[in-house]
Coordinates of N, CA and C in Angstrom, one line a residue:
T1 N 53.9 -17.1 -1.7 CA 54.9 -16.2 -2.3 C 55.6 -15.3 -1.3
K2 N 56.9 -15.3 -1.4 CA 57.7 -14.6 -0.4 C 57.4 -13.1 -0.5
E3 N 57.2 -12.5 0.7 CA 57.0 -11.0 0.7 C 58.4 -10.3 0.6
V4 N 58.4 -9.2 -0.2 CA 59.6 -8.5 -0.4 C 59.4 -7.1 0.2
D5 N 60.3 -6.6 1.0 CA 60.2 -5.3 1.6 C 61.0 -4.4 0.7
M6 N 60.4 -3.9 -0.4 CA 61.1 -3.1 -1.3 C 60.0 -2.4 -2.1
N7 N 60.2 -1.0 -2.3 CA 59.2 -0.4 -3.2 C 59.7 -0.4 -4.6
T8 N 58.8 0.1 -5.5 CA 59.1 0.0 -7.0 C 60.3 0.8 -7.3
K9 N 60.5 2.0 -6.8 CA 61.7 2.8 -7.1 C 63.0 2.1 -6.7
E10 N 63.0 1.5 -5.6 CA 64.1 0.7 -5.1 C 64.4 -0.5 -6.0
A11 N 63.3 -1.1 -6.4 CA 63.4 -2.3 -7.3 C 64.0 -2.0 -8.6
V12 N 63.7 -0.9 -9.2 CA 64.3 -0.5 -10.5 C 65.8 -0.4 -10.4
K13 N 66.4 -0.1 -9.2 CA 67.8 0.0 -9.1 C 68.5 -1.4 -9.2
H14 N 67.7 -2.4 -8.9 CA 68.3 -3.8 -8.9 C 67.9 -4.6 -10.2
T15 N 67.0 -4.0 -11.0 CA 66.6 -4.7 -12.3 C 66.8 -3.9 -13.5
G16 N 66.9 -2.6 -13.4 CA 66.8 -1.7 -14.5 C 65.3 -1.6 -14.9
S17 N 65.0 -0.7 -15.8 CA 63.6 -0.5 -16.2 C 63.1 -1.7 -17.0
L18 N 61.8 -1.8 -17.0 CA 61.1 -2.8 -17.8 C 60.8 -2.2 -19.2
G19 N 60.7 -3.0 -20.2 CA 60.5 -2.5 -21.5 C 59.0 -2.5 -21.8
Q20 N 58.6 -1.7 -22.8 CA 57.2 -1.7 -23.2 C 57.2 -1.6 -24.7
T21 N 56.8 -2.8 -25.4 CA 56.8 -2.8 -26.8 C 55.4 -2.5 -27.3
K22 N 55.2 -1.9 -28.4 CA 53.9 -1.5 -28.9 C 53.1 -2.7 -29.2
K23 N 53.7 -3.8 -29.7 CA 53.0 -4.9 -30.1 C 52.2 -5.7 -29.0
M24 N 52.8 -5.8 -27.8 CA 52.3 -6.7 -26.8 C 51.5 -6.0 -25.7
P25 N 50.7 -6.9 -25.0 CA 49.8 -6.3 -24.0 C 50.4 -6.0 -22.7
G26 N 51.7 -6.3 -22.5 CA 52.3 -6.0 -21.2 C 53.7 -5.6 -21.3
K27 N 54.4 -5.6 -20.2 CA 55.8 -5.2 -20.1 C 56.7 -6.4 -20.6
S28 N 58.0 -6.0 -20.8 CA 59.0 -7.0 -21.3 C 60.3 -6.7 -20.6
Y29 N 61.2 -7.6 -20.8 CA 62.6 -7.5 -20.2 C 63.6 -8.0 -21.3
G30 N 64.4 -7.2 -21.8 CA 65.4 -7.6 -22.8 C 66.8 -7.1 -22.6
I31 N 67.7 -7.7 -23.3 CA 69.1 -7.3 -23.3 C 69.5 -7.1 -24.8
R32 N 70.7 -6.7 -25.1 CA 71.2 -6.5 -26.4 C 71.4 -7.8 -27.1
A33 N 71.0 -7.9 -28.4 CA 71.1 -9.1 -29.2 C 72.5 -9.5 -29.4
I34 N 73.4 -8.6 -29.3 CA 74.9 -9.0 -29.5 C 75.4 -9.9 -28.4
H35 N 74.6 -10.0 -27.3 CA 75.0 -10.9 -26.2 C 74.4 -12.3 -26.4
C36 N 73.6 -12.6 -27.4 CA 73.0 -13.9 -27.6 C 74.2 -14.9 -27.9
N37 N 74.2 -16.0 -27.3 CA 75.2 -17.0 -27.6 C 74.9 -17.8 -28.9
V38 N 73.8 -18.4 -28.9 CA 73.4 -19.1 -30.2 C 73.1 -18.1 -31.3
G39 N 72.3 -17.1 -30.9 CA 71.8 -16.2 -31.9 C 72.9 -15.5 -32.7
M40 N 74.0 -15.1 -32.1 CA 75.0 -14.4 -32.8 C 75.8 -15.3 -33.7
K41 N 75.8 -16.6 -33.4 CA 76.4 -17.6 -34.4 C 75.4 -17.7 -35.6
L42 N 74.1 -17.8 -35.3 CA 73.2 -17.9 -36.4 C 73.1 -16.6 -37.3
A43 N 73.4 -15.5 -36.7 CA 73.4 -14.2 -37.4 C 74.4 -14.2 -38.5
K44 N 75.4 -15.0 -38.5 CA 76.4 -15.1 -39.6 C 75.9 -16.0 -40.7
I45 N 74.8 -16.7 -40.5 CA 74.3 -17.7 -41.5 C 73.1 -17.2 -42.2
E46 N 73.2 -17.0 -43.5 CA 72.1 -16.5 -44.3 C 71.0 -17.5 -44.3
G47 N 69.7 -17.1 -44.2 CA 68.6 -18.0 -44.2 C 68.1 -18.3 -42.8
T48 N 68.8 -17.9 -41.8 CA 68.3 -18.0 -40.4 C 67.6 -16.8 -40.0
V49 N 66.7 -16.9 -39.0 CA 66.0 -15.8 -38.5 C 66.9 -14.7 -37.8
C50 N 68.0 -15.2 -37.3 CA 68.9 -14.2 -36.6 C 69.8 -13.4 -37.6
H51 N 69.8 -13.9 -38.9 CA 70.6 -13.2 -39.9 C 70.1 -11.8 -40.1
Q52 N 68.8 -11.6 -40.0 CA 68.2 -10.2 -40.1 C 67.5 -9.9 -38.8
C53 N 68.1 -10.1 -37.7 CA 67.5 -9.9 -36.4 C 67.1 -8.5 -36.2
Y54 N 65.9 -8.3 -35.7 CA 65.4 -6.9 -35.5 C 66.1 -6.2 -34.4
G55 N 66.7 -7.0 -33.5 CA 67.5 -6.4 -32.4 C 68.8 -5.8 -32.8
L56 N 69.2 -5.9 -34.0 CA 70.4 -5.3 -34.5 C 70.2 -4.1 -35.4
F57 N 68.9 -3.7 -35.5 CA 68.5 -2.6 -36.3 C 67.7 -1.6 -35.6
G58 N 67.5 -0.4 -36.2 CA 66.5 0.6 -35.8 C 66.5 1.0 -34.3
F59 N 65.4 0.9 -33.7 CA 65.1 1.3 -32.4 C 66.2 0.8 -31.4
Y60 N 66.5 -0.5 -31.6 CA 67.4 -1.2 -30.6 C 68.9 -0.7 -30.8
N61 N 69.2 0.1 -31.8 CA 70.5 0.7 -32.0 C 70.7 2.0 -31.3
M62 N 69.6 2.6 -30.8 CA 69.7 3.9 -30.1 C 70.5 3.8 -28.9
P63 N 71.4 4.7 -28.6 CA 72.3 4.6 -27.5 C 71.6 4.5 -26.1
N64 N 70.5 5.2 -25.9 CA 69.8 5.1 -24.6 C 69.2 3.8 -24.4
V65 N 68.7 3.1 -25.5 CA 68.2 1.8 -25.4 C 69.3 0.8 -25.1
Q66 N 70.4 0.9 -25.8 CA 71.5 0.0 -25.5 C 72.1 0.1 -24.1
R67 N 72.1 1.4 -23.6 CA 72.5 1.5 -22.2 C 71.6 0.8 -21.2
S68 N 70.3 1.0 -21.5 CA 69.3 0.3 -20.6 C 69.4 -1.2 -20.7
Q69 N 69.6 -1.7 -21.9 CA 69.7 -3.2 -22.0 C 71.0 -3.7 -21.4
D70 N 72.1 -3.0 -21.5 CA 73.4 -3.4 -20.9 C 73.3 -3.4 -19.3
N71 N 72.5 -2.4 -18.8 CA 72.3 -2.3 -17.4 C 71.5 -3.5 -16.9
R72 N 70.5 -3.9 -17.7 CA 69.7 -5.0 -17.3 C 70.5 -6.3 -17.3
L73 N 71.4 -6.4 -18.3 CA 72.2 -7.6 -18.4 C 73.1 -7.8 -17.1
D74 N 73.8 -6.7 -16.8 CA 74.6 -6.7 -15.6 C 73.9 -7.0 -14.3
L75 N 72.7 -6.4 -14.1 CA 72.0 -6.6 -12.9 C 71.4 -8.1 -12.9
M76 N 70.9 -8.5 -14.0 CA 70.3 -9.9 -14.1 C 71.2 -11.0 -13.8
L77 N 72.5 -10.8 -14.1 CA 73.5 -11.8 -13.9 C 74.2 -11.6 -12.5
N78 N 74.3 -10.4 -12.0 CA 75.2 -10.1 -10.9 C 74.5 -9.6 -9.6
D79 N 73.4 -8.9 -9.7 CA 72.8 -8.3 -8.5 C 72.1 -9.4 -7.7
P80 N 72.5 -9.6 -6.4 CA 71.8 -10.6 -5.6 C 70.4 -10.3 -5.3
L81 N 69.9 -9.0 -5.4 CA 68.5 -8.7 -5.2 C 67.7 -8.6 -6.4
W82 N 68.3 -9.1 -7.6 CA 67.5 -9.0 -8.9 C 66.2 -9.8 -8.8
E83 N 66.2 -11.0 -8.3 CA 65.0 -11.8 -8.2 C 63.9 -11.1 -7.4
D84 N 64.2 -10.6 -6.2 CA 63.2 -9.9 -5.4 C 62.7 -8.7 -6.1
A85 N 63.6 -7.9 -6.7 CA 63.2 -6.7 -7.3 C 62.4 -7.0 -8.6
M86 N 62.6 -8.0 -9.3 CA 61.8 -8.3 -10.5 C 60.4 -8.7 -10.0
V87 N 60.3 -9.4 -8.9 CA 59.0 -9.8 -8.3 C 58.2 -8.6 -8.0
V88 N 58.9 -7.6 -7.3 CA 58.2 -6.3 -7.0 C 57.7 -5.6 -8.2
Q89 N 58.5 -5.5 -9.2 CA 58.1 -4.8 -10.4 C 56.9 -5.5 -11.1
I90 N 57.0 -6.8 -11.3 CA 56.0 -7.5 -12.0 C 54.6 -7.5 -11.2
Q91 N 54.7 -7.5 -9.9 CA 53.5 -7.4 -9.1 C 52.8 -6.1 -9.2
Q92 N 53.5 -5.1 -9.7 CA 52.9 -3.7 -9.8 C 52.2 -3.6 -11.2
L93 N 52.4 -4.5 -12.1 CA 51.8 -4.4 -13.4 C 50.3 -4.4 -13.4
K94 N 49.7 -3.7 -14.3 CA 48.2 -3.6 -14.4 C 47.7 -4.6 -15.4
V95 N 48.6 -5.3 -16.1 CA 48.1 -6.4 -17.0 C 48.8 -7.7 -16.6
A96 N 48.1 -8.8 -17.0 CA 48.6 -10.1 -16.5 C 49.5 -10.8 -17.5
Y97 N 50.2 -10.1 -18.3 CA 51.1 -10.8 -19.3 C 52.5 -10.2 -19.3
F98 N 53.5 -11.0 -19.4 CA 54.9 -10.5 -19.3 C 55.7 -11.3 -20.3
R99 N 56.6 -10.6 -21.0 CA 57.4 -11.2 -22.1 C 58.9 -11.1 -21.7
W100 N 59.6 -12.2 -21.6 CA 61.0 -12.3 -21.4 C 61.8 -12.3 -22.7
F101 N 62.8 -11.4 -22.7 CA 63.7 -11.3 -23.9 C 63.0 -11.0 -25.2
D102 N 62.4 -9.8 -25.2 CA 61.9 -9.2 -26.5 C 63.1 -8.9 -27.3
D103 N 64.3 -8.8 -26.7 CA 65.6 -8.7 -27.4 C 66.6 -9.5 -26.6
G104 N 67.5 -10.2 -27.3 CA 68.5 -11.0 -26.5 C 67.9 -12.4 -26.1
D105 N 68.7 -13.1 -25.3 CA 68.3 -14.5 -25.0 C 69.0 -14.8 -23.6
L106 N 68.7 -16.0 -23.2 CA 69.3 -16.5 -21.9 C 70.8 -16.6 -22.1
Q107 N 71.5 -16.3 -20.9 CA 72.9 -16.3 -20.9 C 73.6 -17.5 -20.3
S108 N 72.8 -18.2 -19.4 CA 73.4 -19.3 -18.6 C 72.3 -20.1 -17.9
L109 N 72.7 -21.2 -17.4 CA 71.7 -22.0 -16.6 C 71.3 -21.2 -15.4
Y110 N 72.2 -20.6 -14.8 CA 71.9 -19.7 -13.6 C 70.9 -18.7 -14.0
N111 N 71.1 -18.0 -15.1 CA 70.1 -17.0 -15.6 C 68.7 -17.6 -15.7
L112 N 68.6 -18.8 -16.3 CA 67.3 -19.5 -16.5 C 66.7 -19.8 -15.2
Q113 N 67.5 -20.3 -14.2 CA 67.0 -20.6 -12.9 C 66.4 -19.4 -12.2
R114 N 67.1 -18.3 -12.4 CA 66.6 -17.0 -11.7 C 65.3 -16.6 -12.3
V115 N 65.2 -16.7 -13.7 CA 63.9 -16.3 -14.3 C 62.8 -17.2 -13.9
I116 N 63.1 -18.5 -13.8 CA 62.1 -19.5 -13.4 C 61.6 -19.1 -12.0
R117 N 62.5 -18.8 -11.1 CA 62.1 -18.5 -9.7 C 61.2 -17.2 -9.7
V118 N 61.5 -16.2 -10.5 CA 60.6 -15.0 -10.6 C 59.2 -15.4 -11.1
C119 N 59.2 -16.3 -12.1 CA 57.8 -16.7 -12.6 C 57.1 -17.5 -11.5
E120 N 57.7 -18.3 -10.8 CA 57.1 -19.1 -9.7 C 56.5 -18.1 -8.6
R121 N 57.2 -17.0 -8.4 CA 56.8 -16.1 -7.3 C 55.8 -15.0 -7.8
T122 N 55.4 -15.1 -9.1 CA 54.4 -14.2 -9.6 C 53.4 -15.0 -10.4
P123 N 52.7 -15.9 -9.7 CA 51.7 -16.7 -10.3 C 50.5 -16.0 -10.9
M124 N 50.3 -14.8 -10.5 CA 49.1 -14.0 -11.1 C 49.4 -13.5 -12.5
V125 N 50.6 -13.7 -13.0 CA 51.0 -13.2 -14.3 C 51.4 -14.4 -15.2
K126 N 50.9 -14.3 -16.5 CA 51.3 -15.3 -17.4 C 52.6 -14.8 -18.1
H127 N 53.6 -15.6 -18.1 CA 54.9 -15.3 -18.7 C 55.2 -16.0 -20.0
W128 N 55.9 -15.4 -20.9 CA 56.2 -16.0 -22.2 C 57.7 -15.8 -22.4
M129 N 58.5 -16.9 -22.7 CA 59.9 -16.7 -23.1 C 60.3 -17.6 -24.2
P130 N 60.5 -17.0 -25.4 CA 61.0 -17.8 -26.5 C 62.6 -17.9 -26.3
T131 N 63.2 -18.9 -26.8 CA 64.6 -19.1 -26.7 C 65.2 -20.0 -27.7
K132 N 66.4 -19.7 -28.1 CA 67.2 -20.6 -29.0 C 68.2 -21.3 -28.2
E133 N 68.3 -21.1 -26.9 CA 69.2 -21.8 -26.1 C 68.7 -23.1 -25.6
Y134 N 68.5 -24.0 -26.6 CA 67.9 -25.3 -26.3 C 68.8 -26.1 -25.2
G135 N 70.1 -26.0 -25.3 CA 70.9 -26.7 -24.4 C 70.7 -26.3 -22.9
L136 N 70.5 -25.0 -22.7 CA 70.3 -24.5 -21.3 C 69.0 -25.1 -20.8
V137 N 68.0 -25.1 -21.6 CA 66.7 -25.6 -21.2 C 66.8 -27.1 -20.9
N138 N 67.5 -27.8 -21.8 CA 67.7 -29.2 -21.6 C 68.4 -29.5 -20.3
D139 N 69.5 -28.7 -20.0 CA 70.2 -28.9 -18.8 C 69.4 -28.7 -17.5
F140 N 68.5 -27.7 -17.6 CA 67.6 -27.4 -16.5 C 66.7 -28.5 -16.2
L141 N 66.1 -29.1 -17.3 CA 65.2 -30.2 -17.1 C 65.9 -31.5 -16.7
L142 N 67.1 -31.7 -17.2 CA 67.9 -32.9 -16.7 C 68.3 -32.9 -15.3
E143 N 68.4 -31.7 -14.7 CA 68.7 -31.5 -13.3 C 67.5 -31.6 -12.4
G144 N 66.3 -31.9 -13.1 CA 65.1 -32.0 -12.3 C 64.3 -30.7 -12.2
G145 N 64.7 -29.7 -13.0 CA 63.9 -28.5 -13.0 C 62.5 -28.6 -13.6
V146 N 61.6 -27.8 -13.1 CA 60.2 -27.9 -13.6 C 59.8 -26.5 -14.1
I147 N 59.2 -26.5 -15.3 CA 58.7 -25.3 -15.9 C 57.4 -24.9 -15.2
P148 N 57.3 -23.7 -14.6 CA 56.0 -23.3 -13.9 C 54.8 -23.3 -14.9
E149 N 53.7 -23.5 -14.3 CA 52.4 -23.5 -15.1 C 52.2 -22.2 -15.8
N150 N 52.6 -21.1 -15.2 CA 52.4 -19.8 -15.7 C 53.5 -19.3 -16.7
L151 N 54.4 -20.2 -17.0 CA 55.4 -19.8 -18.0 C 55.3 -20.6 -19.3
S152 N 55.1 -19.9 -20.4 CA 55.1 -20.6 -21.7 C 56.5 -20.4 -22.3
L153 N 57.4 -21.4 -22.1 CA 58.7 -21.4 -22.5 C 58.8 -22.1 -23.9
R154 N 59.1 -21.3 -24.9 CA 59.0 -21.8 -26.3 C 60.3 -21.8 -27.0
P155 N 60.9 -23.0 -27.2 CA 62.1 -23.1 -28.0 C 61.7 -22.6 -29.4
S156 N 62.6 -21.8 -30.0 CA 62.3 -21.1 -31.3 C 63.1 -21.7 -32.4
G157 N 62.4 -21.8 -33.6 CA 63.1 -22.3 -34.8 C 64.2 -21.4 -35.3
Y158 N 65.2 -22.0 -36.0 CA 66.3 -21.3 -36.5 C 66.1 -20.7 -37.9
K159 N 65.3 -21.3 -38.7 CA 65.2 -20.9 -40.1 C 63.8 -20.4 -40.5
F160 N 63.8 -19.5 -41.4 CA 62.5 -19.1 -42.1 C 62.0 -20.2 -42.9
N161 N 60.7 -20.3 -42.9 CA 60.0 -21.3 -43.7 C 60.3 -22.7 -43.2
G162 N 60.8 -22.8 -42.0 CA 61.2 -24.1 -41.4 C 60.2 -24.7 -40.6
K163 N 60.4 -26.0 -40.2 CA 59.5 -26.6 -39.2 C 59.8 -26.2 -37.8
P164 N 58.8 -26.4 -36.9 CA 59.1 -26.1 -35.5 C 60.2 -26.9 -35.0
P165 N 60.9 -26.5 -33.9 CA 62.0 -27.3 -33.4 C 61.6 -28.7 -33.1
E166 N 62.5 -29.6 -33.4 CA 62.3 -31.0 -33.0 C 63.5 -31.5 -32.2
F167 N 63.3 -32.2 -31.1 CA 64.3 -32.5 -30.2 C 64.6 -34.0 -30.2
K168 N 65.8 -34.4 -30.5 CA 66.1 -35.8 -30.5 C 67.4 -36.0 -29.6
G169 N 67.7 -37.3 -29.3 CA 68.8 -37.6 -28.5 C 68.7 -37.0 -27.1
K170 N 69.7 -36.2 -26.7 CA 69.7 -35.6 -25.4 C 68.6 -34.6 -25.1
F171 N 67.9 -34.1 -26.2 CA 66.9 -33.1 -26.0 C 65.5 -33.8 -25.9
H172 N 65.5 -35.1 -25.6 CA 64.2 -35.8 -25.6 C 63.3 -35.3 -24.5
M173 N 63.9 -34.7 -23.4 CA 63.0 -34.2 -22.3 C 62.3 -32.9 -22.6
M174 N 62.6 -32.3 -23.8 CA 61.9 -31.1 -24.1 C 60.7 -31.3 -25.1
E175 N 60.4 -32.5 -25.4 CA 59.4 -32.8 -26.4 C 58.0 -32.2 -26.0
D176 N 57.7 -32.1 -24.8 CA 56.4 -31.6 -24.4 C 56.3 -30.1 -24.3
L177 N 57.4 -29.4 -24.5 CA 57.3 -27.9 -24.5 C 56.6 -27.3 -25.7
P178 N 55.8 -26.3 -25.6 CA 55.3 -25.6 -26.8 C 56.5 -25.0 -27.6
T179 N 56.3 -24.9 -28.9 CA 57.4 -24.3 -29.7 C 57.0 -23.1 -30.5
S180 N 58.0 -22.5 -31.2 CA 57.7 -21.4 -32.1 C 58.6 -21.6 -33.3
T181 N 58.1 -21.0 -34.4 CA 58.9 -21.0 -35.6 C 58.6 -19.7 -36.4
A182 N 59.2 -19.6 -37.6 CA 59.0 -18.4 -38.3 C 58.8 -18.7 -39.8
T183 N 58.2 -17.7 -40.5 CA 58.0 -17.9 -41.9 C 58.0 -16.6 -42.6
Y184 N 58.4 -16.6 -43.9 CA 58.2 -15.4 -44.7 C 56.8 -15.1 -45.0
L185 N 56.0 -16.1 -45.3 CA 54.6 -16.0 -45.7 C 54.5 -15.0 -46.9
D186 N 55.4 -15.0 -47.8 CA 55.2 -14.2 -49.0 C 54.4 -14.9 -50.1
E187 N 54.3 -14.3 -51.2 CA 53.4 -14.9 -52.3 C 53.9 -16.2 -52.8
N188 N 55.2 -16.6 -52.5 CA 55.8 -17.8 -52.9 C 55.7 -18.9 -51.8
S189 N 55.3 -18.5 -50.6 CA 55.2 -19.5 -49.5 C 54.2 -20.6 -49.8
K190 N 54.5 -21.8 -49.3 CA 53.5 -22.9 -49.4 C 52.8 -23.0 -48.1
P191 N 51.6 -23.5 -48.1 CA 50.8 -23.7 -46.8 C 51.5 -24.5 -45.7
E192 N 52.4 -25.4 -46.1 CA 53.0 -26.2 -45.1 C 54.1 -25.5 -44.2
V193 N 54.4 -24.2 -44.6 CA 55.4 -23.5 -43.8 C 54.7 -22.9 -42.6
V194 N 53.3 -22.9 -42.5 CA 52.6 -22.4 -41.4 C 52.3 -23.6 -40.5
H195 N 52.8 -23.6 -39.3 CA 52.5 -24.7 -38.3 C 51.8 -24.1 -37.1
G196 N 50.7 -24.8 -36.8 CA 49.9 -24.4 -35.6 C 49.2 -23.0 -35.8
H197 N 49.3 -22.2 -34.8 CA 48.6 -20.9 -34.8 C 49.5 -19.8 -35.6
L198 N 48.9 -19.1 -36.5 CA 49.5 -18.1 -37.3 C 49.4 -16.8 -36.5
C199 N 50.5 -16.2 -36.1 CA 50.5 -14.9 -35.5 C 49.8 -13.8 -36.3
P200 N 48.8 -13.1 -35.8 CA 48.0 -12.2 -36.6 C 48.6 -10.8 -36.6
A201 N 49.7 -10.5 -36.0 CA 50.2 -9.2 -35.8 C 50.4 -8.4 -37.1
H202 N 50.9 -9.1 -38.1 CA 51.1 -8.4 -39.4 C 49.9 -7.7 -39.9
W203 N 48.7 -8.3 -39.7 CA 47.5 -7.7 -40.2 C 46.8 -6.8 -39.2
Q204 N 47.5 -6.6 -38.0 CA 46.9 -5.8 -37.0 C 47.9 -4.7 -36.5
N205 N 48.5 -4.0 -37.5 CA 49.4 -2.9 -37.3 C 50.6 -3.3 -36.4
G206 N 51.0 -4.6 -36.5 CA 52.1 -5.1 -35.7 C 51.8 -5.4 -34.3
E207 N 50.5 -5.5 -33.9 CA 50.1 -5.6 -32.5 C 49.5 -7.0 -32.3
C208 N 49.5 -7.5 -31.0 CA 48.9 -8.7 -30.7 C 47.3 -8.6 -30.7
G209 N 46.8 -7.4 -30.5 CA 45.4 -7.3 -30.4 C 44.8 -8.1 -29.3
E210 N 43.8 -8.9 -29.6 CA 43.2 -9.8 -28.6 C 43.9 -11.2 -28.5
C211 N 44.9 -11.4 -29.4 CA 45.5 -12.7 -29.4 C 46.5 -12.9 -28.2
R212 N 46.5 -14.0 -27.5 CA 47.4 -14.3 -26.4 C 48.0 -15.7 -26.6
A213 N 48.1 -16.2 -27.9 CA 48.5 -17.6 -28.2 C 49.9 -17.8 -27.6
C214 N 50.8 -16.8 -27.7 CA 52.2 -17.1 -27.2 C 52.3 -17.4 -25.8
W215 N 51.4 -16.9 -25.0 CA 51.4 -17.2 -23.5 C 50.6 -18.4 -23.2
N216 N 49.9 -19.0 -24.2 CA 49.0 -20.1 -23.9 C 49.8 -21.4 -24.2
K217 N 50.1 -22.2 -23.2 CA 50.9 -23.4 -23.4 C 50.1 -24.5 -24.1
E218 N 48.7 -24.3 -24.2 CA 47.9 -25.3 -24.9 C 48.1 -25.1 -26.4
V219 N 48.6 -24.0 -26.9 CA 48.9 -23.8 -28.3 C 50.3 -24.4 -28.6
S220 N 50.3 -25.5 -29.3 CA 51.5 -26.2 -29.4 C 52.6 -25.5 -30.2
N221 N 52.2 -24.7 -31.2 CA 53.2 -24.0 -32.0 C 52.6 -22.7 -32.5
V222 N 53.4 -21.6 -32.5 CA 53.0 -20.3 -33.0 C 53.9 -20.0 -34.2
T223 N 53.4 -19.7 -35.4 CA 54.2 -19.4 -36.5 C 54.1 -17.8 -36.7
Y224 N 55.3 -17.2 -36.8 CA 55.4 -15.8 -36.9 C 55.7 -15.3 -38.3
V225 N 55.2 -14.2 -38.7 CA 55.5 -13.6 -40.0 C 56.8 -12.7 -39.8
N226 N 57.6 -12.8 -40.8 CA 58.8 -12.0 -40.8 C 58.5 -10.6 -41.1
Q227 N 58.5 -9.7 -40.2 CA 58.1 -8.3 -40.4 C 59.0 -7.5 -41.3
R228 N 60.2 -8.0 -41.5 CA 61.1 -7.3 -42.4 C 61.0 -7.7 -43.9
Q229 N 60.1 -8.6 -44.1 CA 59.8 -9.1 -45.5 C 58.5 -8.4 -46.0
K230 N 58.5 -7.8 -47.2 CA 57.3 -7.3 -47.7 C 56.3 -8.4 -48.1
I231 N 55.1 -8.3 -47.6 CA 54.2 -9.4 -47.9 C 53.1 -9.0 -48.8
K232 N 52.8 -9.8 -49.7 CA 51.7 -9.6 -50.6 C 50.3 -9.9 -49.9
E233 N 49.5 -8.9 -49.8 CA 48.2 -9.1 -49.1 C 47.3 -9.9 -49.9

């Protein structure tokens, strides 16, 4: 791992602050949902998970949060020291789990390549990144890119109560990646809408608790409960 001559305070200038969500066991890094390429197209379509995206409501609408997210976006795409600075910040974490894009998504192939390099340089941390940017991941793999062992990169489903993402044609190289999907899991849901591991957060005050399935590449699919839907216990 390349040594970086930079302290944490200096690193923050080149990455922006890291996020801390109540649900998860570690830090995160996100940008505003309005910058999602695929996501904002889906947001206009009723029945998709992005149509009621949590990143467009509540906490994420606060001006100070939006300023921090926009600062991260600018630095992530344009600051030449962003990769080194992210490595410094992640190396300082006291927990071994990191979440990419708790809000927002990948912006470009260059963006994905930078994230991959940060993961490669922080092998002591398990990274998780869900994404709806299937095309960018496919392009990365077609160019010979390799997903690091410590990164659980999960293509995410578009629809509630839908099946996990399936890749055909040009997406054939993504078949071995673990996936994610979503479900309402209300009183009218059928058992078949739950695929693989069911995220327990809804029954744990919205928190991961002891579960680390999202970071575990051996878990082929994680199904999430829609937190904006009232669920019959």
